[in-house]
């Protein structure tokens, strides 16, 4: 296993000036700023990152991308004397599965099932809507143009899906009204037709006085 050299404490990061910084492994700093944080790698460490897990820069933010670093150097993290690093590695594997399923499979050779990755679930759900209109924003009946008991929606047509399961749209949006009971913001995607949305004109949205 290659040996890496420690580096000096980062004085600045893409998230701001570090409030705290800890060198977890030689060349791997965990930093926290007033706004965000993550892991900062030395150039040596960045070069050693497996291609499947390597990002373009040396900054791996704390919400998701930190797990790529831990998975890449999992054996070193497991050997650290402090307690909890075995759990950290296990959590990193689960996180990469969930957020970077393609990278996980490329690195480990293990297939990721949809149940283990919300990105895959979202990708499947949005892919099924290619060519259809899906809701991109919604307003409750607190909005002046939305009648009581309805949800006002704006929808766009899906033309493709990116690797993270986000829809790519084209064309102008359409507007509609749907029964409140039929709209569920927790779904990966709400198809305009599937939820029973009724189109309305964008330049003259319905008001509470409109009889439906």
PDB file of C-alpha atoms in Angstrom:
ATOM      1  CA  UNK A   1       0.000   0.000   0.000  1.00  0.00           C
ATOM      2  CA  UNK A   2       1.453   3.413  -0.934  1.00  0.00           C
ATOM      3  CA  UNK A   3       2.431   5.794   1.816  1.00  0.00           C
ATOM      4  CA  UNK A   4       1.112   9.330   1.677  1.00  0.00           C
ATOM      5  CA  UNK A   5       2.650  12.478   3.056  1.00  0.00           C
ATOM      6  CA  UNK A   6       0.756  14.749   5.441  1.00  0.00           C
ATOM      7  CA  UNK A   7       0.053  18.299   4.282  1.00  0.00           C
ATOM      8  CA  UNK A   8      -0.410  21.553   6.136  1.00  0.00           C
ATOM      9  CA  UNK A   9      -3.798  22.631   7.415  1.00  0.00           C
ATOM     10  CA  UNK A  10      -5.911  24.177   4.624  1.00  0.00           C
ATOM     11  CA  UNK A  11      -6.184  27.939   5.098  1.00  0.00           C
ATOM     12  CA  UNK A  12      -9.090  28.337   2.693  1.00  0.00           C
ATOM     13  CA  UNK A  13     -11.656  26.096   0.993  1.00  0.00           C
ATOM     14  CA  UNK A  14     -14.388  26.422  -1.630  1.00  0.00           C
ATOM     15  CA  UNK A  15     -16.806  26.729   1.325  1.00  0.00           C
ATOM     16  CA  UNK A  16     -14.909  29.491   3.102  1.00  0.00           C
ATOM     17  CA  UNK A  17     -12.270  29.723   5.814  1.00  0.00           C
ATOM     18  CA  UNK A  18     -12.137  26.593   7.999  1.00  0.00           C
ATOM     19  CA  UNK A  19     -13.330  26.970  11.568  1.00  0.00           C
ATOM     20  CA  UNK A  20     -12.040  23.493  12.404  1.00  0.00           C
ATOM     21  CA  UNK A  21      -9.791  21.088  10.525  1.00  0.00           C
ATOM     22  CA  UNK A  22      -8.592  17.561  11.319  1.00  0.00           C
ATOM     23  CA  UNK A  23      -6.164  15.503   9.266  1.00  0.00           C
ATOM     24  CA  UNK A  24      -7.845  12.092   9.410  1.00  0.00           C
ATOM     25  CA  UNK A  25      -5.261  10.399   7.211  1.00  0.00           C
ATOM     26  CA  UNK A  26      -2.057  11.833   5.735  1.00  0.00           C
ATOM     27  CA  UNK A  27      -3.303  14.119   2.979  1.00  0.00           C
ATOM     28  CA  UNK A  28      -6.988  13.864   3.961  1.00  0.00           C
ATOM     29  CA  UNK A  29      -8.364  16.811   5.925  1.00  0.00           C
ATOM     30  CA  UNK A  30     -11.868  17.057   7.323  1.00  0.00           C
ATOM     31  CA  UNK A  31     -12.847  20.726   7.482  1.00  0.00           C
ATOM     32  CA  UNK A  32     -15.862  22.669   8.692  1.00  0.00           C
ATOM     33  CA  UNK A  33     -16.647  26.285   7.867  1.00  0.00           C
ATOM     34  CA  UNK A  34     -19.433  28.619   8.911  1.00  0.00           C
ATOM     35  CA  UNK A  35     -21.482  27.549   5.889  1.00  0.00           C
ATOM     36  CA  UNK A  36     -20.467  24.002   4.942  1.00  0.00           C
ATOM     37  CA  UNK A  37     -17.593  21.559   4.979  1.00  0.00           C
ATOM     38  CA  UNK A  38     -16.202  18.288   3.746  1.00  0.00           C
ATOM     39  CA  UNK A  39     -12.933  16.572   2.967  1.00  0.00           C
ATOM     40  CA  UNK A  40      -9.958  18.220   1.293  1.00  0.00           C
ATOM     41  CA  UNK A  41      -7.372  15.985  -0.369  1.00  0.00           C
ATOM     42  CA  UNK A  42      -3.738  16.568  -1.132  1.00  0.00           C
ATOM     43  CA  UNK A  43      -2.771  16.376  -4.792  1.00  0.00           C
ATOM     44  CA  UNK A  44      -1.110  13.056  -3.972  1.00  0.00           C
ATOM     45  CA  UNK A  45      -4.313  11.672  -2.482  1.00  0.00           C
ATOM     46  CA  UNK A  46      -6.412  13.046  -5.327  1.00  0.00           C
ATOM     47  CA  UNK A  47      -4.184  11.278  -7.850  1.00  0.00           C
ATOM     48  CA  UNK A  48      -4.613   8.035  -5.899  1.00  0.00           C
ATOM     49  CA  UNK A  49      -8.414   8.236  -5.894  1.00  0.00           C
ATOM     50  CA  UNK A  50      -9.822   5.414  -8.043  1.00  0.00           C
ATOM     51  CA  UNK A  51     -11.153   6.800 -11.302  1.00  0.00           C
ATOM     52  CA  UNK A  52     -14.685   5.631 -10.526  1.00  0.00           C
ATOM     53  CA  UNK A  53     -14.726   7.641  -7.292  1.00  0.00           C
ATOM     54  CA  UNK A  54     -12.596  10.660  -8.216  1.00  0.00           C
ATOM     55  CA  UNK A  55     -14.217  14.064  -8.616  1.00  0.00           C
ATOM     56  CA  UNK A  56     -12.617  16.828 -10.677  1.00  0.00           C
ATOM     57  CA  UNK A  57     -11.413  18.844  -7.701  1.00  0.00           C
ATOM     58  CA  UNK A  58      -9.861  18.001  -4.346  1.00  0.00           C
ATOM     59  CA  UNK A  59     -12.975  19.098  -2.407  1.00  0.00           C
ATOM     60  CA  UNK A  60     -15.509  16.431  -1.378  1.00  0.00           C
ATOM     61  CA  UNK A  61     -18.450  18.067   0.387  1.00  0.00           C
ATOM     62  CA  UNK A  62     -19.814  16.754   3.657  1.00  0.00           C
ATOM     63  CA  UNK A  63     -23.377  15.862   2.647  1.00  0.00           C
ATOM     64  CA  UNK A  64     -22.656  13.216   0.017  1.00  0.00           C
ATOM     65  CA  UNK A  65     -19.214  13.244  -1.603  1.00  0.00           C
ATOM     66  CA  UNK A  66     -17.206  12.639   1.584  1.00  0.00           C
ATOM     67  CA  UNK A  67     -18.247   8.996   1.264  1.00  0.00           C
ATOM     68  CA  UNK A  68     -16.296   8.643  -1.982  1.00  0.00           C
ATOM     69  CA  UNK A  69     -13.069   9.403  -0.088  1.00  0.00           C
ATOM     70  CA  UNK A  70     -13.820   7.002   2.756  1.00  0.00           C
ATOM     71  CA  UNK A  71     -14.736   4.197   0.358  1.00  0.00           C
ATOM     72  CA  UNK A  72     -11.582   4.798  -1.685  1.00  0.00           C
ATOM     73  CA  UNK A  73      -9.313   4.499   1.372  1.00  0.00           C
ATOM     74  CA  UNK A  74     -11.530   2.244   3.476  1.00  0.00           C
ATOM     75  CA  UNK A  75      -8.736  -0.049   4.675  1.00  0.00           C
ATOM     76  CA  UNK A  76      -6.784   2.902   6.086  1.00  0.00           C
ATOM     77  CA  UNK A  77      -9.842   4.319   7.802  1.00  0.00           C
ATOM     78  CA  UNK A  78     -10.629   0.958   9.391  1.00  0.00           C
ATOM     79  CA  UNK A  79      -7.106   0.787  10.863  1.00  0.00           C
ATOM     80  CA  UNK A  80      -7.416   4.116  12.657  1.00  0.00           C
ATOM     81  CA  UNK A  81      -7.184   3.598  16.439  1.00  0.00           C
ATOM     82  CA  UNK A  82     -10.124   5.847  17.321  1.00  0.00           C
ATOM     83  CA  UNK A  83     -13.489   4.141  17.735  1.00  0.00           C
ATOM     84  CA  UNK A  84     -16.216   4.517  15.156  1.00  0.00           C
ATOM     85  CA  UNK A  85     -14.287   4.332  11.909  1.00  0.00           C
ATOM     86  CA  UNK A  86     -15.598   0.859  11.053  1.00  0.00           C
ATOM     87  CA  UNK A  87     -19.086   2.338  11.234  1.00  0.00           C
ATOM     88  CA  UNK A  88     -17.937   5.318   9.181  1.00  0.00           C
ATOM     89  CA  UNK A  89     -16.779   2.996   6.395  1.00  0.00           C
ATOM     90  CA  UNK A  90     -20.053   1.059   6.486  1.00  0.00           C
ATOM     91  CA  UNK A  91     -22.010   4.307   6.316  1.00  0.00           C
ATOM     92  CA  UNK A  92     -19.848   5.470   3.417  1.00  0.00           C
ATOM     93  CA  UNK A  93     -20.620   2.327   1.435  1.00  0.00           C
ATOM     94  CA  UNK A  94     -24.334   2.813   1.988  1.00  0.00           C
ATOM     95  CA  UNK A  95     -24.091   6.494   1.083  1.00  0.00           C
ATOM     96  CA  UNK A  96     -22.242   5.883  -2.182  1.00  0.00           C
ATOM     97  CA  UNK A  97     -24.792   3.215  -3.061  1.00  0.00           C
ATOM     98  CA  UNK A  98     -27.624   5.647  -2.440  1.00  0.00           C
ATOM     99  CA  UNK A  99     -26.184   8.797  -4.036  1.00  0.00           C
ATOM    100  CA  UNK A 100     -23.617   7.501  -6.547  1.00  0.00           C
ATOM    101  CA  UNK A 101     -24.900   4.047  -7.563  1.00  0.00           C
ATOM    102  CA  UNK A 102     -23.087   4.041 -10.923  1.00  0.00           C
ATOM    103  CA  UNK A 103     -19.781   4.961  -9.279  1.00  0.00           C
ATOM    104  CA  UNK A 104     -20.319   2.291  -6.621  1.00  0.00           C
ATOM    105  CA  UNK A 105     -20.876  -0.422  -9.228  1.00  0.00           C
ATOM    106  CA  UNK A 106     -17.921   0.722 -11.330  1.00  0.00           C
ATOM    107  CA  UNK A 107     -15.640   0.625  -8.278  1.00  0.00           C
ATOM    108  CA  UNK A 108     -16.850  -2.545  -6.541  1.00  0.00           C
ATOM    109  CA  UNK A 109     -18.376  -4.549  -9.386  1.00  0.00           C
ATOM    110  CA  UNK A 110     -21.486  -4.947  -7.232  1.00  0.00           C
ATOM    111  CA  UNK A 111     -24.879  -4.145  -8.719  1.00  0.00           C
ATOM    112  CA  UNK A 112     -27.041  -1.685  -6.799  1.00  0.00           C
ATOM    113  CA  UNK A 113     -30.749  -2.407  -6.450  1.00  0.00           C
ATOM    114  CA  UNK A 114     -33.335   0.363  -6.603  1.00  0.00           C
ATOM    115  CA  UNK A 115     -34.324  -0.312  -2.990  1.00  0.00           C
ATOM    116  CA  UNK A 116     -30.836   0.770  -1.899  1.00  0.00           C
ATOM    117  CA  UNK A 117     -30.684   3.975  -3.944  1.00  0.00           C
ATOM    118  CA  UNK A 118     -33.223   6.763  -4.103  1.00  0.00           C
ATOM    119  CA  UNK A 119     -31.287   8.051  -7.132  1.00  0.00           C
ATOM    120  CA  UNK A 120     -32.108   4.838  -9.006  1.00  0.00           C
ATOM    121  CA  UNK A 121     -35.730   4.989  -7.867  1.00  0.00           C
ATOM    122  CA  UNK A 122     -36.038   8.579  -9.024  1.00  0.00           C
ATOM    123  CA  UNK A 123     -34.275   7.778 -12.301  1.00  0.00           C
ATOM    124  CA  UNK A 124     -36.700   4.932 -12.987  1.00  0.00           C
ATOM    125  CA  UNK A 125     -39.738   7.033 -12.083  1.00  0.00           C
ATOM    126  CA  UNK A 126     -38.693   9.992 -14.235  1.00  0.00           C
ATOM    127  CA  UNK A 127     -37.581   7.778 -17.145  1.00  0.00           C
ATOM    128  CA  UNK A 128     -41.092   6.339 -17.255  1.00  0.00           C
ATOM    129  CA  UNK A 129     -42.382   9.888 -17.850  1.00  0.00           C
ATOM    130  CA  UNK A 130     -40.203  10.741 -20.868  1.00  0.00           C
ATOM    131  CA  UNK A 131     -42.432  12.478 -23.392  1.00  0.00           C
ATOM    132  CA  UNK A 132     -45.006  13.389 -20.742  1.00  0.00           C
ATOM    133  CA  UNK A 133     -45.630  16.514 -18.707  1.00  0.00           C
ATOM    134  CA  UNK A 134     -44.647  16.359 -15.040  1.00  0.00           C
ATOM    135  CA  UNK A 135     -45.154  18.828 -12.215  1.00  0.00           C
ATOM    136  CA  UNK A 136     -42.219  21.161 -11.597  1.00  0.00           C
ATOM    137  CA  UNK A 137     -43.896  23.471  -9.068  1.00  0.00           C
ATOM    138  CA  UNK A 138     -47.117  23.560  -7.084  1.00  0.00           C
ATOM    139  CA  UNK A 139     -49.181  26.095  -5.118  1.00  0.00           C
ATOM    140  CA  UNK A 140     -51.791  25.377  -2.462  1.00  0.00           C
ATOM    141  CA  UNK A 141     -55.192  27.040  -2.224  1.00  0.00           C
ATOM    142  CA  UNK A 142     -53.527  29.835  -0.261  1.00  0.00           C
ATOM    143  CA  UNK A 143     -52.571  31.223  -3.674  1.00  0.00           C
ATOM    144  CA  UNK A 144     -55.081  33.659  -5.177  1.00  0.00           C
ATOM    145  CA  UNK A 145     -55.378  31.691  -8.402  1.00  0.00           C
ATOM    146  CA  UNK A 146     -56.038  28.308  -6.738  1.00  0.00           C
ATOM    147  CA  UNK A 147     -59.607  27.397  -5.662  1.00  0.00           C
ATOM    148  CA  UNK A 148     -60.276  25.811  -2.272  1.00  0.00           C
ATOM    149  CA  UNK A 149     -59.461  22.108  -2.178  1.00  0.00           C
ATOM    150  CA  UNK A 150     -57.212  22.328  -5.228  1.00  0.00           C
ATOM    151  CA  UNK A 151     -53.485  22.453  -5.937  1.00  0.00           C
ATOM    152  CA  UNK A 152     -52.252  24.647  -8.762  1.00  0.00           C
ATOM    153  CA  UNK A 153     -49.443  23.050 -10.726  1.00  0.00           C
ATOM    154  CA  UNK A 154     -46.941  24.050 -13.377  1.00  0.00           C
ATOM    155  CA  UNK A 155     -45.703  21.201 -15.569  1.00  0.00           C
ATOM    156  CA  UNK A 156     -43.078  20.703 -18.258  1.00  0.00           C
ATOM    157  CA  UNK A 157     -42.415  17.921 -20.756  1.00  0.00           C
ATOM    158  CA  UNK A 158     -39.601  15.488 -19.937  1.00  0.00           C
ATOM    159  CA  UNK A 159     -37.202  14.703 -22.771  1.00  0.00           C
ATOM    160  CA  UNK A 160     -34.455  12.831 -20.923  1.00  0.00           C
ATOM    161  CA  UNK A 161     -33.045  12.050 -17.480  1.00  0.00           C
ATOM    162  CA  UNK A 162     -29.575  12.766 -16.088  1.00  0.00           C
ATOM    163  CA  UNK A 163     -27.445  10.371 -14.029  1.00  0.00           C
ATOM    164  CA  UNK A 164     -28.844  11.694 -10.752  1.00  0.00           C
ATOM    165  CA  UNK A 165     -32.417  11.095 -11.882  1.00  0.00           C
ATOM    166  CA  UNK A 166     -33.194  14.751 -12.580  1.00  0.00           C
ATOM    167  CA  UNK A 167     -35.474  15.457 -15.507  1.00  0.00           C
ATOM    168  CA  UNK A 168     -34.332  17.481 -18.507  1.00  0.00           C
ATOM    169  CA  UNK A 169     -37.203  19.487 -19.983  1.00  0.00           C
ATOM    170  CA  UNK A 170     -38.026  21.246 -23.207  1.00  0.00           C
ATOM    171  CA  UNK A 171     -40.830  23.441 -24.448  1.00  0.00           C
ATOM    172  CA  UNK A 172     -43.089  25.875 -22.646  1.00  0.00           C
ATOM    173  CA  UNK A 173     -44.723  25.009 -19.315  1.00  0.00           C
ATOM    174  CA  UNK A 174     -48.408  24.308 -18.918  1.00  0.00           C
ATOM    175  CA  UNK A 175     -50.602  25.131 -15.910  1.00  0.00           C
ATOM    176  CA  UNK A 176     -53.298  23.078 -14.259  1.00  0.00           C
ATOM    177  CA  UNK A 177     -55.461  22.389 -11.233  1.00  0.00           C
ATOM    178  CA  UNK A 178     -55.701  19.080  -9.402  1.00  0.00           C
ATOM    179  CA  UNK A 179     -57.687  17.866  -6.415  1.00  0.00           C
ATOM    180  CA  UNK A 180     -55.601  18.288  -3.281  1.00  0.00           C
ATOM    181  CA  UNK A 181     -56.062  14.611  -2.389  1.00  0.00           C
ATOM    182  CA  UNK A 182     -54.464  13.547  -5.693  1.00  0.00           C
ATOM    183  CA  UNK A 183     -51.239  15.536  -5.304  1.00  0.00           C
ATOM    184  CA  UNK A 184     -48.420  14.076  -3.217  1.00  0.00           C
ATOM    185  CA  UNK A 185     -45.191  16.087  -3.048  1.00  0.00           C
ATOM    186  CA  UNK A 186     -43.333  13.091  -1.588  1.00  0.00           C
ATOM    187  CA  UNK A 187     -43.560  11.145  -4.870  1.00  0.00           C
ATOM    188  CA  UNK A 188     -40.398  11.087  -6.985  1.00  0.00           C
ATOM    189  CA  UNK A 189     -42.484  12.597  -9.786  1.00  0.00           C
ATOM    190  CA  UNK A 190     -46.085  13.691 -10.319  1.00  0.00           C
ATOM    191  CA  UNK A 191     -47.260  13.092 -13.868  1.00  0.00           C
ATOM    192  CA  UNK A 192     -49.686  15.808 -15.003  1.00  0.00           C
ATOM    193  CA  UNK A 193     -52.180  13.346 -16.498  1.00  0.00           C
ATOM    194  CA  UNK A 194     -51.673  10.662 -13.859  1.00  0.00           C
ATOM    195  CA  UNK A 195     -52.787  12.923 -11.029  1.00  0.00           C
ATOM    196  CA  UNK A 196     -55.814  14.111 -12.981  1.00  0.00           C
ATOM    197  CA  UNK A 197     -54.682  17.703 -13.497  1.00  0.00           C
ATOM    198  CA  UNK A 198     -57.030  19.876 -15.556  1.00  0.00           C
ATOM    199  CA  UNK A 199     -55.256  22.369 -17.828  1.00  0.00           C
ATOM    200  CA  UNK A 200     -55.917  26.083 -17.354  1.00  0.00           C
ATOM    201  CA  UNK A 201     -54.646  29.032 -19.338  1.00  0.00           C
ATOM    202  CA  UNK A 202     -51.394  30.466 -18.032  1.00  0.00           C
ATOM    203  CA  UNK A 203     -52.319  34.047 -18.818  1.00  0.00           C
ATOM    204  CA  UNK A 204     -55.662  33.863 -17.006  1.00  0.00           C
ATOM    205  CA  UNK A 205     -55.254  31.459 -14.050  1.00  0.00           C
ATOM    206  CA  UNK A 206     -58.335  30.288 -12.184  1.00  0.00           C
ATOM    207  CA  UNK A 207     -59.433  32.174  -9.077  1.00  0.00           C
ATOM    208  CA  UNK A 208     -61.396  31.111  -6.026  1.00  0.00           C
ATOM    209  CA  UNK A 209     -64.556  32.419  -7.719  1.00  0.00           C
ATOM    210  CA  UNK A 210     -64.249  30.106 -10.723  1.00  0.00           C
ATOM    211  CA  UNK A 211     -66.804  27.286 -10.792  1.00  0.00           C
ATOM    212  CA  UNK A 212     -65.097  24.034 -11.751  1.00  0.00           C
TER     213      UNK A 212
END
